[in-house]
Phi, psi and omega in degrees: 000120184280173186298318183298316179296320178297319180295317178299319179296320179296318179296319178299319179298323180287316186280349179298322179233083186297319183298316181294321178297319180296316179292328181297320185273000184301317179298321178293318179302311181296315181297309180296317179300317180294318179296314178302313182297315181296317180293319180294312181293325177296315178294323177296317178296317179299314179298318180295312183296314180296320178297320179293319179294317181297334182293345178284339179114143186284345180252020177267149184234131180259128177239118181242154175285155177089171181240131176257096181240097184303328183289332186244004182070071190301164185299323182299313180293312182299318181293324178297322180292318184275355180074023181271156175249128182282139190233023188278340180266136182239163177302321181293334176299319179295321179297319180293319180296320183294340179282346179294136183296341180267356181254125180280313183216154173216123186239111173285143187222140169230156179230156175190177176228131181219160173288132177239126184238130172220116185055241182262010180263128182227110184226153170268123186229141176289137174239154180233118176270125186207177174252171178302335181297329183298317180296325180291319179292316179286344183058046176241123187232157180286143173257351179215132180074215183228169177270174173296148176234175184297327179293324176300318181292315183297320185265005184052048185296144178268067180237158183215142172250132185266142168291160187303313182285329177297318178300315180296319182290324183270322189245342183061234180274357182287141176287119185275346186301131180085345179286160180245135174243155183257123178237117180050053175068014179236136179279131177240138180269131179283123181247350182189168176228128181283154176295158178290125186234329182083205184262133177217129182053041176066018175242126178271098184297333183287337184254025179243162166241152186240128179231160176302140185299324180294322178294317179297317181297310188278311187274321187264329187241334181066043181230168176235010179247174178240155181287317173198172176238129177252116182248161179228122178286161180302319176198174183295329184297330184257013184304307184298318180293320179296319179298317179295321177298319179297318178300315180296319179298313183290324177297319179294317182291329183262009178057045177256109185258338180220087186297344180277345180283133182299330184276343181217048180275175179304133176255031180207164178229126180247124181222143173272172177299322181292318179295318179297316179299319180296316179297313181298318180299316180295314182297313182293325178295315179297317180296319179298316179297316180299312180296323179294321178293321176298316179295330182290346176302325178299330178293320178296316177300317178297321178296319177297321177298318177301313182297316181297314181294323179294324177295319176298318181296320178298316180297315181294329186254024182302314180296321178298318179295317179298319180296317181296321178293324181294330181263012171116359179292134180273164176302322180299320181295316180295315179301313181297318181301310183287328174295318178298321177299314181295314182293319179298318178299314183289323177293320176298316176297322177297319179298312179297320179297318178298313180300312180294321179296318178295315180298316180295317181297317180296313181298318181295320180296323178292319179295315181294323177300319179289318182291320184271350184059033178219155181279108175269111186290136174272112186238117173224119180265151177299324179301318180298317181293314179298317179299322180298316178294322178297316178296318180299314179296320179298320178295319177300317179292314185295316184267352179262347186292321181294309177299323181294318178294322179297319178294318183293330185272358181299138175284124185299325181292313179294326180294321180290335178279345187294132179258000000 
């Protein structure tokens, strides 16, 4: 019996009971679809995050409070768990960093959310406390009025620059310059409106208001520390040297003499855009693999379902197997037939799963793009699709071999007697 005839026989076996065949492949469909969706969405998230980080510029340096030490359970992770806010970075640290000859700019930054009132409009709006250096690093400039200046920071001026959408929401077509808005029971004078910028590094610049960092610290937040410092090296060539200089400056200012010692280690983290991208890439890749493996559990369940149904099929078709053996069918022919049935079922389930997974991933990427106001890339690689079909076929072979061997080993005389 040649392969084509065996394959035709296998197809007849599958199509004889269409409903049962459809239910049999359901686990495979769900498993393959889930794996495709997880891998696609994971790659999309990775692409989005890396793109957002890269938008800050290749010569920018991020300085955060706390130490991220995976071996020792670093402060950043521990504080996030405990709900603590790290307070080791100060405004003066940024001033010291900016004096380094390899550093072009250094901007201390704080964030918060406060009630903003103008006439009968009362909204909760994100605010960003910063120095003039922040706008230069972010490359966001006013289209109306002026930006914050050093004197505003020095005098803790009660002035505010509006994001593009904030201006529209509060003032509409009205000229906001010189008008006063109320932030946390304090009147602030509007001095400017930022250009429309959209979302960058997961911050929607258009929906923020900007105040002098000293004003934000004292009047709005009641703190003396900063959330982070964003620095800019003179150029990419001196990035590594600039980062090392920043570490030395902060260690000296924070009295850290032996950063390897647990009791007096670095209380800050300095990273370049490339280092941040590398960390994010690793984390998202591991997360994608983990989620895909979790989704793959459905494939194992589907494989067990295939095996159970094939065993039932062998039992139901015992007389048919005995008759075929009686007229000359070899064990190899029976084995091949039932293996082909199992593999065909799983590949069919894999095809349906790929189609559903692609459709779900595309729809989800479109929804997320709208919700986040950022482009969530729809990513499906040919390798992923080929791998899915390979896995489906492998499951068919792995879980179909036992029923196929059982069918092949049936004694034809006993099989013909089976009622």
